[in-house]
Tab-separated table of N, CA and C in Angstrom:
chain	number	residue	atom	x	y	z
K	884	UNK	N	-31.392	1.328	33.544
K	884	UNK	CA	-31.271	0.294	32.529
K	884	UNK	C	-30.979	0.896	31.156
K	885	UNK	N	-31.721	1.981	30.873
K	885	UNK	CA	-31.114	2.691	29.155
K	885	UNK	C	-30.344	3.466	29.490
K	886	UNK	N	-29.769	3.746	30.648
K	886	UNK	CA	-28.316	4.241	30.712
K	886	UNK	C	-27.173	3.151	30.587
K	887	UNK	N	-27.557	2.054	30.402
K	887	UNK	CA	-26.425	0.905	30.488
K	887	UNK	C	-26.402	0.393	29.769
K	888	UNK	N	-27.277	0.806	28.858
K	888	UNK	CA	-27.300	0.272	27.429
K	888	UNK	C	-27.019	0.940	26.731
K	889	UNK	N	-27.011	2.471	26.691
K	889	UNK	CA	-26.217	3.095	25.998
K	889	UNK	C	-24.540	3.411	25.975
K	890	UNK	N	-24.605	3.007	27.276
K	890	UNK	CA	-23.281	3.099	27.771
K	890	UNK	C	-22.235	1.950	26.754
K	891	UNK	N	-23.374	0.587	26.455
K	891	UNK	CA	-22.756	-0.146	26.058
K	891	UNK	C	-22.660	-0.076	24.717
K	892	UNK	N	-23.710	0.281	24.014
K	892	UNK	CA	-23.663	1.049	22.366
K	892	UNK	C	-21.731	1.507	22.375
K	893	UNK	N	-22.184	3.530	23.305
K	893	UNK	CA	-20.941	3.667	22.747
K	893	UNK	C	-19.534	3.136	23.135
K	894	UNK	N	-19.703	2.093	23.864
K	894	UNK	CA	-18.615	0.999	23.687
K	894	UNK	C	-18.091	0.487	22.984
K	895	UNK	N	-19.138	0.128	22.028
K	895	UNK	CA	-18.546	-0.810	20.553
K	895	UNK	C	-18.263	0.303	19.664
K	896	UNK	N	-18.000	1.881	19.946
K	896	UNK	CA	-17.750	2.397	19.017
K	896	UNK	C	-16.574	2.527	18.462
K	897	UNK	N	-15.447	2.337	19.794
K	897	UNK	CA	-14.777	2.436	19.958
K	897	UNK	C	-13.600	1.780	18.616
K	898	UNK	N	-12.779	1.976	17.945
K	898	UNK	CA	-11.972	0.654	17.229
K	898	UNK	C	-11.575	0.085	17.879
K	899	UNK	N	-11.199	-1.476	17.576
K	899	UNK	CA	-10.622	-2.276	17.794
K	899	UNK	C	-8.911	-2.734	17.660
K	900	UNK	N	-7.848	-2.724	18.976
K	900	UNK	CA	-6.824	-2.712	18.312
K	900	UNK	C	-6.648	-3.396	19.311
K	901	UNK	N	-5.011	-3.875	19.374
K	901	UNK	CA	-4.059	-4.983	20.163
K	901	UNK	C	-4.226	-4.696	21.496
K	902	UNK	N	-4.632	-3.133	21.975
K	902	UNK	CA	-4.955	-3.360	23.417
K	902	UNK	C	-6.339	-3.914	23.812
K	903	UNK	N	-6.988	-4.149	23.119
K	903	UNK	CA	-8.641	-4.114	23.229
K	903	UNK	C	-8.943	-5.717	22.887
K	904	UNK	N	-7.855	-6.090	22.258
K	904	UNK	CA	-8.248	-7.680	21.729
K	904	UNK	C	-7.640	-8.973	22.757
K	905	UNK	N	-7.922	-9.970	22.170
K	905	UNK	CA	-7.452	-11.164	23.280
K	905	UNK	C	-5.648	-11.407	23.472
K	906	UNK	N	-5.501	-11.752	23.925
K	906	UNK	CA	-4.047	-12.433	23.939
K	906	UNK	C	-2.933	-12.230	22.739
K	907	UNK	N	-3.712	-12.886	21.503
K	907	UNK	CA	-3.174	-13.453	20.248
K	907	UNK	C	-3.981	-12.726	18.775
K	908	UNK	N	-4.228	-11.284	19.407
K	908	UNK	CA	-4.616	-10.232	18.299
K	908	UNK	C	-4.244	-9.439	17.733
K	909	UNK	N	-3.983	-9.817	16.564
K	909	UNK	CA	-2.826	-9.039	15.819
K	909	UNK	C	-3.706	-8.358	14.186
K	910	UNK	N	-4.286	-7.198	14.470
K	910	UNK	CA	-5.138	-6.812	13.498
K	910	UNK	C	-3.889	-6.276	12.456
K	911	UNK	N	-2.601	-5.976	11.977
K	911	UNK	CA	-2.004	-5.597	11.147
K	911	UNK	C	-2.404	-3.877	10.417
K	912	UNK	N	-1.476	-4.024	10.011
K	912	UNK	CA	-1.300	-2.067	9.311
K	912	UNK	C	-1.919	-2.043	7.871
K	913	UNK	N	-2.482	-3.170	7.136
K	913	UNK	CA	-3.009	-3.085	5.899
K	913	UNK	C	-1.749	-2.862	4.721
K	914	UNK	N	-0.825	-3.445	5.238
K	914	UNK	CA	0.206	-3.837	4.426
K	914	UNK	C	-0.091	-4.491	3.330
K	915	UNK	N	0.435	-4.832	2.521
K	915	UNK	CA	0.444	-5.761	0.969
K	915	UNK	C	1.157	-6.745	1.243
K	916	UNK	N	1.198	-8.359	1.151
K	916	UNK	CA	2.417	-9.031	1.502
K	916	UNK	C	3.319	-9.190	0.151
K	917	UNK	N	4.460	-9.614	0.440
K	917	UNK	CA	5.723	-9.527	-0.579
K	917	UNK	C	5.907	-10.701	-0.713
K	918	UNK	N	5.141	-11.665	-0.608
K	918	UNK	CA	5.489	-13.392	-0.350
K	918	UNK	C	4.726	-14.005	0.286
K	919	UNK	N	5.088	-15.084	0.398
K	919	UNK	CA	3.677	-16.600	0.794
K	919	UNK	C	4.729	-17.641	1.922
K	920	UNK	N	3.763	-17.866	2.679
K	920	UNK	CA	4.118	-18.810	3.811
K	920	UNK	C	4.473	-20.253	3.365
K	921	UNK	N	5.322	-21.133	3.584
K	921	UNK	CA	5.733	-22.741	3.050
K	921	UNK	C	4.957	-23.045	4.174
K	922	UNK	N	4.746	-24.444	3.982
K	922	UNK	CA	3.836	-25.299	4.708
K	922	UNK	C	4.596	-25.419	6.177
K	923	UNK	N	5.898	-25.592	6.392
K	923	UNK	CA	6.646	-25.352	7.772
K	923	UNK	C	6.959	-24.126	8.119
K	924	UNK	N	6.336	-23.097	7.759
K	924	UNK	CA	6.414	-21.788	8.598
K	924	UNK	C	7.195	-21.002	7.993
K	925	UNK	N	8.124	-21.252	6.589
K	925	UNK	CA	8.643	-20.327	6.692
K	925	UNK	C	8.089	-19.133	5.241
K	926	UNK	N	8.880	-18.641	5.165
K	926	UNK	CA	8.318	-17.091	4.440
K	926	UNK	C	9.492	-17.078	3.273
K	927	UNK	N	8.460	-16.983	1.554
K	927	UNK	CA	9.506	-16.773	0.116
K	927	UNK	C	9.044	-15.411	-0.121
K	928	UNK	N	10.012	-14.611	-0.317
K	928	UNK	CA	9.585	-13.309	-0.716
K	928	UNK	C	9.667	-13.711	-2.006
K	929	UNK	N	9.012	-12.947	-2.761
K	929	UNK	CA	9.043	-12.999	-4.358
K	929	UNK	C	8.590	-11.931	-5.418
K	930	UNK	N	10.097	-11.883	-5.955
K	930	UNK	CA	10.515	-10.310	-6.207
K	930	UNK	C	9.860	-9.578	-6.994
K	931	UNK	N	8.644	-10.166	-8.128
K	931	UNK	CA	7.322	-9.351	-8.354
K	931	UNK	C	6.116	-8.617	-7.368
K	932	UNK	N	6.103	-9.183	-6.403
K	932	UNK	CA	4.890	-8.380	-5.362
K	932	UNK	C	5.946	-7.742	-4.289
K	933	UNK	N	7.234	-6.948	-4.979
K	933	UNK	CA	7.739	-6.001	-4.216
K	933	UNK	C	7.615	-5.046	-5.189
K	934	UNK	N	6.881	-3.704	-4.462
K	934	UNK	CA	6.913	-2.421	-4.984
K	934	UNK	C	7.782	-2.137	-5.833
K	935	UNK	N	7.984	-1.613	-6.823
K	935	UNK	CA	9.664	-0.665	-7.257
K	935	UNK	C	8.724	0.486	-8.205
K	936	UNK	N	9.315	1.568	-7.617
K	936	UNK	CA	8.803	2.946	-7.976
K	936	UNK	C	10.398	2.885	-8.903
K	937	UNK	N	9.460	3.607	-10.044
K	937	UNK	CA	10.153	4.277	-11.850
K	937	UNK	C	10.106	5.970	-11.040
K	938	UNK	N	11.063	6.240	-11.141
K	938	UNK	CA	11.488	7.211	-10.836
K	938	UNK	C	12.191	8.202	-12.196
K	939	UNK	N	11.624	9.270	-13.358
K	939	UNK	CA	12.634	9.436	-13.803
K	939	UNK	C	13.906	9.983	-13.761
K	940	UNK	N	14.585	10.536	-14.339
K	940	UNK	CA	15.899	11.878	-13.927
K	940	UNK	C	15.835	12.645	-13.905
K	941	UNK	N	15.798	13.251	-12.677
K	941	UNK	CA	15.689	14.903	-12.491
K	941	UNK	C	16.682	15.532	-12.626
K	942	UNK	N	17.493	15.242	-13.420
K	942	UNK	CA	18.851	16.374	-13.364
K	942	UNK	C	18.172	17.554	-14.693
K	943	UNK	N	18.330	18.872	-14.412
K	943	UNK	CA	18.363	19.626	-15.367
K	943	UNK	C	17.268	20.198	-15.239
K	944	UNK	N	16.022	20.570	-14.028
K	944	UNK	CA	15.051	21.779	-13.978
K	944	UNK	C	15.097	21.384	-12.608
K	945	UNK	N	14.591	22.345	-12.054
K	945	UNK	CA	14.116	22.375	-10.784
K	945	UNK	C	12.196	22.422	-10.190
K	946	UNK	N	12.535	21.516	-9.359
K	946	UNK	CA	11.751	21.028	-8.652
K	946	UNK	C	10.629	21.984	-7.929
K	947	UNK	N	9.397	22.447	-7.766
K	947	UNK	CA	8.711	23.478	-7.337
K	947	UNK	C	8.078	22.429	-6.163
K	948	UNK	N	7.718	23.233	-4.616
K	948	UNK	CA	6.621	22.359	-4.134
K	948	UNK	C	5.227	22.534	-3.704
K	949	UNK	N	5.037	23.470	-5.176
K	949	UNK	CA	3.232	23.178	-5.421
K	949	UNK	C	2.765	23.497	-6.993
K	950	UNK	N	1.941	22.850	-7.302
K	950	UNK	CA	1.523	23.074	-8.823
K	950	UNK	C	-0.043	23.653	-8.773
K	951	UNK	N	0.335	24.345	-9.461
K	951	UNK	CA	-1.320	25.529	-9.417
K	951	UNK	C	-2.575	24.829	-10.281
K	952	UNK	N	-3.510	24.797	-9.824
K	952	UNK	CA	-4.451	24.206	-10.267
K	952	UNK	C	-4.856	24.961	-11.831
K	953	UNK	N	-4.520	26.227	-12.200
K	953	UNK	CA	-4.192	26.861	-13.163
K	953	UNK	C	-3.072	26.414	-14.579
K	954	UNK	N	-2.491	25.122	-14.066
K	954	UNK	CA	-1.522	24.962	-14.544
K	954	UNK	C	-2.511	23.968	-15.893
K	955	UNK	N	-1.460	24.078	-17.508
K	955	UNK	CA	-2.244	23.278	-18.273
K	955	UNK	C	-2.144	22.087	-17.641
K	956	UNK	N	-3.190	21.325	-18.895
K	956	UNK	CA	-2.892	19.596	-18.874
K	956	UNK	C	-2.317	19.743	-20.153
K	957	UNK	N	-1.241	18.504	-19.849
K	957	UNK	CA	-0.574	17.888	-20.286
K	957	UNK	C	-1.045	16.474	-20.250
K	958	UNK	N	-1.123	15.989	-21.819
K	958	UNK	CA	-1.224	14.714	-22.108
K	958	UNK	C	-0.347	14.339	-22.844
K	959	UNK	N	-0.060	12.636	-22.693
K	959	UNK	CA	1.316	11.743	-23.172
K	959	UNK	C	0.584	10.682	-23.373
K	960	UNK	N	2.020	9.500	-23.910
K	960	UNK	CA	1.720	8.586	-24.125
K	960	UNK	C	1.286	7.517	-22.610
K	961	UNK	N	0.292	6.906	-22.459
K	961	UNK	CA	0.143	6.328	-21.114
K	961	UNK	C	0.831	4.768	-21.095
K	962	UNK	N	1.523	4.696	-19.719
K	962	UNK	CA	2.830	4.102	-19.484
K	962	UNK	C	1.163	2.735	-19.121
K	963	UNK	N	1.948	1.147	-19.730
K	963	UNK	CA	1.551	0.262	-19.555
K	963	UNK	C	2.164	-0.440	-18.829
K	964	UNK	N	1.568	-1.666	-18.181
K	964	UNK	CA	2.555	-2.650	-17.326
K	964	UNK	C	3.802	-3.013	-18.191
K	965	UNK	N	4.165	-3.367	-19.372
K	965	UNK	CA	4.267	-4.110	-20.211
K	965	UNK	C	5.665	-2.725	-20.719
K	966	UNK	N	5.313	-1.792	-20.639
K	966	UNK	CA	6.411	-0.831	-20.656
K	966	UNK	C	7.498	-0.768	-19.545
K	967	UNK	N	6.698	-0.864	-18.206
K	967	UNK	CA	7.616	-0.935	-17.202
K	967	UNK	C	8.696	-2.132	-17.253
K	968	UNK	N	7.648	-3.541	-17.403
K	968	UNK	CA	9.267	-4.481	-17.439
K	968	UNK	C	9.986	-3.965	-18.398
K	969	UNK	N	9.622	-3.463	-19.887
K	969	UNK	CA	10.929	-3.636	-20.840
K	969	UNK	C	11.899	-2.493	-19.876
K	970	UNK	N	11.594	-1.229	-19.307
K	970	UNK	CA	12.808	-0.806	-18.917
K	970	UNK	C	13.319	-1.220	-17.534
K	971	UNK	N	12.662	-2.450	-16.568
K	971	UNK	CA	13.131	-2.858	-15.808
K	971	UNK	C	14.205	-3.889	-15.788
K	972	UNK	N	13.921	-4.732	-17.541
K	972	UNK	CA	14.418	-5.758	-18.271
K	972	UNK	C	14.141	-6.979	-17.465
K	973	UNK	N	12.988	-7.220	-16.737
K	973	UNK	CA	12.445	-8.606	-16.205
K	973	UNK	C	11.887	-9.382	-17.344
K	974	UNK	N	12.054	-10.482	-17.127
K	974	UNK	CA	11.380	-11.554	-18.252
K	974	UNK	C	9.984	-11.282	-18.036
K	975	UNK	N	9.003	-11.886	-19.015
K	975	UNK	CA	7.819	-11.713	-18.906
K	975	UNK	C	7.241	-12.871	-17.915
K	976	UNK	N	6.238	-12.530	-17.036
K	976	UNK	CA	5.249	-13.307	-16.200
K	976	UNK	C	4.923	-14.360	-17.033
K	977	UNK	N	4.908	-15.671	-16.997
K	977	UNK	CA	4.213	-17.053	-17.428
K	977	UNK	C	2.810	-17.115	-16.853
């Protein structure tokens, strides 16, 4: 009997995923959504809750791929939401 109960402990240790669930289990990847469902099913993306990475221009030094923990700090001016639209040139959020 406390072998079958432990047995069943480390059962639930297990995670939970689409093979382990019912029929109609769809636990998802922890995505962000990009849009909202209409009342008949269908799907508005909407082009603020899509990512867009500011990338600046790398032309003119080269690129290293590791930075030494030795390396100074460097402090700047810190980039606000409010900076990003002006160089994205989106109107402002209402």
């Amino acid at each position: 009997m406390v072998l079958v109960s432990l047995l069943r402990l480390g059962a639930r240790r297990i995670p939970m995923t689409s093979k382990r669930g019912k029929q109609n289990f769809y636990k998802g990847r922890g995505a962000k959504s990009t849009g909202r469902h209409t009342r008949k099913g269908g799907f508005i993306v909407m082009r603020e809750k899509i990512p867009e990475l500011v990338v600046p221009s790398l032309e003119g030094f080269e690129l290293k791929p590791y930075v030494s923990y030795k390396a100074p700090y460097v402090s700047g001016k810190v980039i606000t939401a409010q900076d990003i639209l002006d160089v994205a040139g989106r109107p402002e959020p209402s």
